[in-house]
Each structure stands twice: as C-alpha cells, then as structure tokens.
Short mmCIF file of C-alpha atoms and ligand atoms in Angstrom, two decimals:
data_model
loop_
_atom_site.label_atom_id
_atom_site.label_comp_id
_atom_site.label_asym_id
_atom_site.label_seq_id
_atom_site.Cartn_x
_atom_site.Cartn_y
_atom_site.Cartn_z
CA MET A 1 100.00 92.23 104.96
CA LYS A 2 97.23 94.99 104.56
CA ARG A 3 98.11 97.64 103.96
CA THR A 4 95.75 99.71 106.91
CA HIS A 5 97.93 96.90 109.57
CA LEU A 6 101.07 98.56 108.04
CA LEU A 7 99.56 102.54 109.22
CA ILE A 8 98.24 102.96 112.11
CA ILE A 9 97.38 103.85 115.67
CA ALA A 10 96.54 106.50 117.94
CA SER A 11 96.94 104.80 121.61
CA LEU A 12 96.24 107.66 123.48
CA SER A 13 96.81 107.60 126.80
CA LEU A 14 95.52 110.14 129.28
CA VAL A 15 94.77 109.65 133.27
CA LEU A 16 91.84 112.46 133.50
CA VAL A 17 89.92 111.75 135.91
CA ALA A 18 89.95 110.02 139.40
CA ASN A 19 90.12 112.93 142.58
CA SER A 20 90.04 111.85 146.00
CA THR A 21 86.76 112.70 147.33
CA GLY A 22 84.13 111.75 147.07
CA THR A 23 84.21 107.70 146.54
CA LYS A 24 82.21 104.83 144.63
CA GLY A 25 78.98 104.77 143.98
CA GLN A 26 78.19 108.60 145.62
CA GLN A 27 76.04 110.81 143.69
CA SER A 28 77.56 113.93 143.35
CA ALA A 29 77.06 117.76 143.34
CA SER A 30 77.52 119.73 140.17
CA PRO A 31 81.16 120.03 139.28
CA GLY A 32 84.23 122.05 140.93
CA SER A 33 81.65 121.75 143.57
CA PRO A 34 83.39 120.55 147.08
CA GLY A 35 82.61 116.44 147.06
CA SER A 36 82.28 116.33 143.58
CA ARG A 37 84.17 113.81 140.82
CA ASP A 38 85.71 114.57 137.58
CA PHE A 39 83.63 112.63 134.50
CA VAL A 40 84.59 111.64 130.95
CA LEU A 41 82.88 110.99 127.51
CA LEU A 42 84.38 109.30 124.84
CA VAL A 43 82.76 108.68 121.59
CA HIS A 44 83.58 107.89 118.09
CA GLY A 45 81.55 107.61 114.84
CA GLY A 46 83.42 104.19 112.60
CA ALA A 47 87.73 103.10 112.09
CA GLY A 48 88.44 102.81 108.62
CA ASP A 49 90.64 104.21 105.42
CA TYR A 50 89.12 108.47 105.69
CA SER A 51 91.70 109.24 103.21
CA GLN A 52 88.79 107.87 100.62
CA MET A 53 85.78 110.27 101.91
CA SER A 54 85.30 114.02 101.44
CA GLN A 55 86.61 117.09 103.65
CA GLU A 56 82.89 118.40 103.39
CA GLN A 57 81.51 114.29 104.94
CA ILE A 58 84.40 114.75 107.28
CA ALA A 59 82.92 118.46 108.84
CA ILE A 60 79.21 117.53 108.87
CA ARG A 61 80.93 113.94 110.52
CA ARG A 62 82.99 116.64 113.51
CA ALA A 63 80.28 118.76 113.52
CA ALA A 64 77.05 116.02 115.05
CA MET A 65 80.01 114.60 116.70
CA THR A 66 80.18 118.02 118.60
CA ASN A 67 76.57 118.55 119.42
CA ALA A 68 76.50 114.78 120.55
CA MET A 69 79.26 115.03 122.59
CA GLY A 70 77.57 118.08 123.92
CA ALA A 71 74.57 116.53 124.95
CA GLY A 72 76.45 114.08 126.67
CA TYR A 73 78.01 116.28 128.40
CA ASN A 74 75.06 118.80 129.33
CA VAL A 75 73.93 114.96 130.91
CA LEU A 76 77.65 114.18 132.98
CA ALA A 77 77.60 118.06 134.01
CA HIS A 78 74.63 118.06 136.19
CA ALA A 79 75.96 115.06 137.77
CA GLY A 80 72.98 113.08 134.95
CA THR A 81 74.88 109.43 134.62
CA SER A 82 76.85 107.43 132.97
CA LEU A 83 74.24 106.00 131.76
CA ASP A 84 71.88 108.59 131.28
CA ALA A 85 74.91 110.36 128.87
CA VAL A 86 75.75 107.38 126.37
CA GLU A 87 72.28 107.18 125.40
CA ALA A 88 71.93 111.43 124.98
CA THR A 89 75.29 111.37 122.97
CA ILE A 90 73.66 108.46 120.62
CA ARG A 91 71.01 109.44 120.08
CA VAL A 92 72.12 112.55 118.44
CA LEU A 93 74.89 110.63 116.43
CA GLU A 94 71.42 108.31 115.04
CA ASP A 95 69.68 111.81 114.70
CA SER A 96 72.70 113.39 112.37
CA GLY A 97 72.05 111.36 109.69
CA ALA A 98 75.55 112.00 109.01
CA PHE A 99 76.78 107.85 110.51
CA ASP A 100 76.01 104.36 109.69
CA ALA A 101 73.43 104.78 112.40
CA GLY A 102 70.13 105.32 112.95
CA ARG A 103 69.32 108.15 109.82
CA GLY A 104 72.36 107.44 108.06
CA ALA A 105 71.94 103.44 108.19
CA TYR A 106 73.66 101.94 105.72
CA TYR A 107 71.73 99.54 103.19
CA THR A 108 71.32 95.49 103.18
CA ARG A 109 72.22 93.63 100.04
CA ASP A 110 67.90 94.05 99.90
CA GLY A 111 68.51 97.80 99.93
CA ILE A 112 66.86 98.04 103.16
CA PRO A 113 68.48 99.33 106.19
CA GLU A 114 68.58 96.85 109.33
CA LEU A 115 69.53 98.42 112.80
CA ASP A 116 71.78 96.79 115.29
CA SER A 117 72.04 98.81 118.96
CA ALA A 118 72.98 98.08 123.10
CA ILE A 119 73.74 100.11 126.31
CA MET A 120 75.41 98.35 129.20
CA ASP A 121 75.28 99.42 132.60
CA GLY A 122 78.75 99.36 134.45
CA ARG A 123 77.43 98.78 138.15
CA THR A 124 74.76 96.20 137.30
CA LEU A 125 75.89 94.61 134.80
CA SER A 126 72.25 94.96 133.08
CA ALA A 127 72.25 95.70 129.59
CA GLY A 128 69.67 95.63 126.83
CA ALA A 129 69.87 95.15 123.01
CA VAL A 130 67.93 95.17 119.74
CA ALA A 131 69.37 93.48 116.44
CA ALA A 132 67.91 93.19 112.81
CA VAL A 133 65.00 96.23 113.31
CA ARG A 134 63.77 98.73 110.31
CA HIS A 135 61.32 100.92 111.74
CA ILE A 136 63.33 102.45 114.81
CA ALA A 137 64.39 105.86 114.34
CA ASN A 138 66.88 105.98 117.76
CA PRO A 139 67.54 101.86 118.47
CA ILE A 140 69.75 102.87 121.35
CA SER A 141 66.35 103.99 123.44
CA LEU A 142 64.47 101.19 122.26
CA ALA A 143 68.32 99.02 123.31
CA ARG A 144 67.63 100.74 126.62
CA LEU A 145 63.81 100.02 127.21
CA VAL A 146 65.02 97.05 126.64
CA MET A 147 67.27 96.63 129.60
CA GLU A 148 64.84 98.59 131.44
CA LYS A 149 60.97 97.20 130.93
CA THR A 150 62.06 93.40 130.05
CA PRO A 151 63.27 90.58 131.84
CA HIS A 152 66.09 89.77 128.30
CA VAL A 153 68.73 91.19 127.15
CA LEU A 154 68.66 90.90 123.33
CA LEU A 155 64.96 91.46 121.24
CA VAL A 156 66.01 90.52 117.58
CA GLY A 157 63.78 92.54 114.05
CA ASP A 158 59.66 91.94 114.48
CA GLY A 159 59.38 91.55 118.28
CA ALA A 160 62.02 94.15 119.25
CA GLU A 161 59.82 95.98 117.03
CA GLN A 162 56.75 94.76 118.74
CA PHE A 163 57.61 95.29 121.56
CA ALA A 164 58.32 99.04 121.13
CA LYS A 165 54.46 99.64 119.80
CA SER A 166 54.35 98.56 123.68
CA GLN A 167 56.43 101.01 125.05
CA GLY A 168 54.60 103.99 122.86
CA ILE A 169 57.32 104.37 120.31
CA GLU A 170 56.28 105.16 116.78
CA LEU A 171 57.69 102.49 114.52
CA VAL A 172 59.19 104.81 111.21
CA SER A 173 58.58 103.96 107.68
CA PRO A 174 62.23 102.49 105.97
CA TYR A 175 61.97 106.20 103.96
CA TYR A 176 62.99 107.80 107.39
CA PHE A 177 66.23 106.08 107.07
CA PHE A 178 66.13 107.30 103.13
CA ASN A 179 69.86 109.21 103.03
CA GLU A 180 70.44 110.65 99.00
CA ARG A 181 74.51 109.76 100.59
CA GLU A 182 74.08 106.61 100.82
CA TRP A 183 71.69 105.45 98.47
CA LYS A 184 73.81 106.52 95.59
CA ARG A 185 76.78 104.64 98.00
CA TYR A 186 74.47 101.54 97.45
CA GLN A 187 73.67 101.44 93.56
CA ASP A 188 77.17 102.17 92.56
CA LEU A 189 78.24 98.82 95.00
CA LYS A 190 75.37 96.60 94.12
CA THR A 191 76.94 98.04 90.21
CA ALA A 192 79.93 97.25 91.35
CA ASP A 193 78.92 93.40 92.32
CA ALA A 194 77.47 92.40 89.47
CA LYS A 195 80.51 93.28 87.90
CA GLY A 196 82.50 91.05 90.64
CA LYS A 197 84.13 94.53 91.93
CA SER A 198 82.04 95.07 94.89
CA ALA A 199 85.01 93.04 97.57
CA LEU A 200 87.40 95.98 97.19
CA LEU A 201 85.25 99.01 97.60
CA ILE A 202 83.99 97.34 100.61
CA GLN A 203 87.46 96.97 102.02
CA ASN A 204 88.07 100.35 101.28
CA ASP A 205 85.47 100.96 103.28
CA VAL A 206 85.03 103.90 106.13
CA HIS A 207 82.34 102.49 108.85
CA GLY A 208 80.59 104.65 110.14
CA THR A 209 79.26 102.86 113.34
CA VAL A 210 78.48 104.93 116.70
CA GLY A 211 79.76 104.49 120.20
CA ALA A 212 80.07 106.14 123.85
CA VAL A 213 81.61 105.31 126.27
CA ALA A 214 81.47 107.73 129.64
CA LEU A 215 82.40 107.56 133.54
CA ASP A 216 80.26 109.59 135.16
CA GLN A 217 80.66 111.47 138.68
CA ALA A 218 79.19 108.50 140.66
CA GLY A 219 81.99 106.74 139.48
CA ASN A 220 80.21 104.49 136.69
CA LEU A 221 80.85 103.32 134.15
CA ALA A 222 78.51 102.61 130.98
CA ALA A 223 78.99 101.87 127.55
CA GLY A 224 77.02 101.68 124.26
CA THR A 225 77.05 101.13 120.42
CA SER A 226 74.76 102.56 116.99
CA THR A 227 74.41 100.61 113.74
CA GLY A 228 73.71 99.75 110.51
CA GLY A 229 76.48 96.97 110.12
CA THR A 230 78.09 96.97 107.29
CA THR A 231 77.82 97.91 103.81
CA LEU A 232 76.12 95.24 101.92
CA LYS A 233 75.42 92.72 104.26
CA MET A 234 72.86 90.13 103.91
CA PRO A 235 69.25 91.38 105.17
CA GLY A 236 69.03 89.38 109.31
CA ARG A 237 72.92 89.25 109.24
CA VAL A 238 73.73 90.83 112.75
CA GLY A 239 77.25 91.93 113.45
CA ASP A 240 79.13 92.59 116.93
CA SER A 241 77.43 95.97 117.94
CA PRO A 242 74.11 94.81 119.29
CA LEU A 243 76.37 91.71 121.00
CA ILE A 244 77.80 91.92 124.45
CA GLY A 245 80.49 91.23 125.14
CA ALA A 246 81.51 91.64 121.11
CA GLY A 247 81.22 95.19 120.60
CA THR A 248 80.12 96.75 123.51
CA TYR A 249 80.12 96.28 127.78
CA ALA A 250 80.44 97.89 130.35
CA ASN A 251 81.88 96.43 133.88
CA ASN A 252 82.33 98.68 137.02
CA ASP A 253 85.72 96.17 138.17
CA SER A 254 87.52 96.68 134.31
CA CYS A 255 86.58 98.86 132.42
CA ALA A 256 83.76 100.01 129.16
CA ILE A 257 84.52 99.71 125.19
CA SER A 258 82.30 100.18 122.60
CA ALA A 259 83.87 98.94 119.29
CA THR A 260 83.46 99.61 115.70
CA GLY A 261 85.24 97.21 112.09
CA ILE A 262 84.13 94.22 110.83
CA GLY A 263 82.21 92.44 113.09
CA GLU A 264 82.53 88.88 112.87
CA PHE A 265 85.46 89.38 113.96
CA PHE A 266 84.82 91.34 116.98
CA ILE A 267 82.02 88.50 117.76
CA ARG A 268 84.59 85.83 117.65
CA ASN A 269 87.05 87.33 120.06
CA VAL A 270 84.99 88.42 122.21
CA VAL A 271 86.19 91.59 121.57
CA ALA A 272 85.31 93.59 123.69
CA ALA A 273 85.04 91.30 127.04
CA ASP A 274 87.75 90.06 125.98
CA ILE A 275 89.55 93.58 126.55
CA CYS A 276 87.83 93.84 130.19
CA ALA A 277 88.37 90.39 131.45
CA ARG A 278 91.86 91.22 130.88
CA VAL A 279 91.92 94.72 132.95
CA ARG A 280 90.28 92.47 135.51
CA TYR A 281 92.48 89.17 135.97
CA LEU A 282 95.57 90.00 134.52
CA HIS A 283 95.36 93.62 135.90
CA VAL A 284 97.46 94.94 132.81
CA SER A 285 96.29 98.85 132.13
CA LEU A 286 93.61 98.88 130.07
CA GLU A 287 95.28 100.50 126.52
CA GLU A 288 97.65 97.27 126.91
CA ALA A 289 95.17 95.45 127.02
CA ALA A 290 92.96 96.45 124.17
CA ASN A 291 96.56 97.38 122.35
CA ASP A 292 96.97 93.58 122.63
CA VAL A 293 93.81 92.88 121.13
CA VAL A 294 93.10 95.39 118.46
CA MET A 295 97.37 96.07 117.18
CA LYS A 296 98.06 91.32 117.49
CA GLU A 297 94.79 89.47 118.09
CA LEU A 298 92.88 91.56 115.49
CA VAL A 299 95.47 92.49 112.64
CA ALA A 300 96.93 88.49 113.41
CA GLN A 301 93.22 87.20 111.67
CA HIS A 302 93.43 91.07 109.46
CA GLY A 303 90.12 91.90 111.88
CA ASP A 304 89.45 95.95 110.74
CA GLY A 305 88.79 97.96 113.45
CA GLY A 306 89.12 99.85 117.14
CA ILE A 307 87.33 100.51 120.11
CA ILE A 308 86.88 103.52 122.76
CA GLY A 309 87.52 102.59 126.31
CA LEU A 310 87.24 103.44 129.32
CA ASP A 311 88.33 102.06 133.07
CA HIS A 312 86.92 103.32 136.59
CA GLN A 313 90.09 105.69 136.86
CA GLY A 314 89.54 107.06 134.15
CA HIS A 315 92.10 106.12 131.91
CA ILE A 316 91.21 106.48 128.23
CA ALA A 317 91.94 104.26 125.43
CA MET A 318 91.18 104.59 121.68
CA ILE A 319 93.14 102.11 119.72
CA PHE A 320 92.38 101.29 116.06
CA ASN A 321 94.13 99.29 113.18
CA THR A 322 92.96 100.89 110.31
CA ASN A 323 93.95 104.10 108.50
CA GLY A 324 91.42 106.48 111.16
CA MET A 325 89.14 106.45 113.13
CA MET A 326 86.72 109.63 114.27
CA ARG A 327 87.28 109.38 118.04
CA GLY A 328 85.91 112.67 120.39
CA VAL A 329 87.13 113.13 124.26
CA VAL A 330 85.07 115.49 126.50
CA GLY A 331 86.05 116.04 130.24
CA THR A 332 85.11 118.05 133.35
CA ASP A 333 86.52 121.11 131.99
CA GLY A 334 84.31 120.98 128.74
CA THR A 335 87.38 120.51 126.22
CA MET A 336 86.20 118.44 123.32
CA THR A 337 89.01 116.84 120.97
CA ILE A 338 87.66 115.64 118.35
CA LYS A 339 90.12 112.91 115.69
CA VAL A 340 90.07 111.10 112.88
CA SER A 341 93.39 109.65 111.59
CA LYS A 342 96.24 108.97 113.86
CA GLU A 343 97.90 112.05 115.53
N1 LIG B 1 81.12 96.55 114.09
C1 LIG B 1 79.89 96.88 112.47
C2 LIG B 1 78.98 95.20 112.59
O1 LIG B 1 79.93 94.73 112.34
C3 LIG B 1 80.21 97.66 112.02
C4 LIG B 1 81.30 99.02 112.31
O2 LIG B 1 81.43 99.27 113.04
O3 LIG B 1 81.51 99.76 111.28
O4 LIG B 1 77.98 95.84 112.49
#
C-alpha cells in the first residue's frame, strides 16, 4: 500500500447551520436578522503531498484562499445565492496564480495550459461546464454562462471559446497564463521525463485544483471546480472537474461536492454523484458516505485525492487520502479556518 494511503485524513464533521426559522426556498434578509438562516462556504485548493511545497508557496496559497473566502462570504452574508458565492470564490482563486487554475494552471505536455471547470446549482440541477479551453481567464464564469445561456451542459475547446466570444468574454493569449514557477517546474519535469524519471515526481505532486461548495441563506446548495488538470497531462485530456457527477455535483436533496485528485479515478468512480447518491438513498451521513468512497474505494484503487462536501443541513465533510489538502471553512459568524495537513 502506498505511503500516502497510510497517512490520512481529515474528516471534519461540524454541525454548523440549520436553525429552525425560515423555510427552504425562502430568501431571507441580512445575517442575524429575524428569519435569516445560517450559511456556510467550503473551499479547497488541491490535495497532495504538501511536504514537497515551500512554506513560502503555502503562505501564498493561504493568502489567496483567505481573499477568495472573503469574496464568497460577502455574497452569502448579503443573502446572495450559493451559486454566486461559488463563482465569486473561484474567480479569486483563478486570478491569484497561486493554484492549478486560471492564471496558475499547470502546463500540458505541449507547454500550453488547458483549463477545465464546472458549476452546478443544487436547487434546479442546472449545470454548466467547459473543458480544454486555452484562452479563458476565468473558466468558472464561462461554465456558468454555458449553464445559463445554452441548452447544453458541457462545451469544449474551440466551440467553448467561440461561445465565450459571443458572450463578450475576451480571449486571452496563452501568455496570460505564463507563470515563472510553473514554467520552471514544467521544464524540470520534461527533463525528468526524457530520462524516464517523471513518474515519481508526478506521483509526489501537490494538486492545485480549486473548488467551492456553499449553502446559502435560502437553503440552496451549489458546487464549482476549476483546474488546469494534472501535471504533464496530454493535450486534449479532460479530467473529472468539468464532468458533472465525477468532480462536481450539487443537489439540494442530498449534497454538494467538489473534488480534487487524479481525475481518472474520480471519473471511473463517479465520485461526487456516488457520495450524494449514498446520502440520498442509503440515508447515511455525508461524512460516512464520503469516507467510504474516498478512504475505502479510492484508496483500494490507489486513487489519490479528496473532496469537500456540504449537505442541505450544513453538515461538512472534508476528506482526503493524501497527506494534505488545502481547505477552508467560513460560516455565518465570519470566522475563517484554513488547514493544509490532517489535523
Ligand atoms: N482532478 C483534477 C484533474 O484530474 C486535478 C486535481 O485535482 O489536481 O484534472
């Protein structure tokens, strides 16, 4: 069994939320006012072996995550929707350049980032996604437009970018994504690859996919994920993040999930939808469902990664089978908690 599988876990099971006032579906006033409901936002910045990452880089990621959570919190605190909060949070992470998403996206084998993203509304089951886009600064917002302005769920490559243009989104040059740190890492990996040594380096990689799930004051769930995909992926490869049910899923009847890890395992196991289906049909807790999928089934297959999840009562699960996953929680009182390793 791999070392990472012996290490573990954070399964945080806080019961935040759900006071008895306000009914599901009702929009309420500002936080703390009579009739308002509690809300919660969870964020992740990728699972992996954080012992490989410099303290400086971890600090940069923490600062970016703090800003992103502030953006999402603001939306929720003003009685905005979970969908808006998820999008606002992920946009900040994409723009930060600190993660494997947006500006910081990892390079493909060809040296050009290709980005994937999805967003889903747990109230209506509407969903939108884009994959393998090369000229979109904020794929999460394009995913949202696919959801709201097309009859489709997933657009890829050129078609997705043509659609972006038609919506007034500026196409950026691949240089927009240029990132000294990632470029250097890419060059080192290419060199190692030529010597047949890249597999080990990639195995010890820290993923930097970003994701968010939220429960708003009206009691609605949403989930979103954005990524540059796995290190040195083949051009054209699509991971789990933009595939509804694999890396991203939200349904008010069960839960909202955003995943991170080696996408191929999350696709084969339809991880996000499977966790929510267990909650819905087996009536087990979100934590139990997520533990069974991430810590038993994925571990048995050597599928490294983790998830953040929320159910409609505000129960939280943040579970990973790697030795770290950057993750944050903020609830109604505005207190932010960000953690990296199992604690
Ligand atoms: N799940 C993402 C993918 O396979 C990568 C990650 O989470 O780091 O594309």
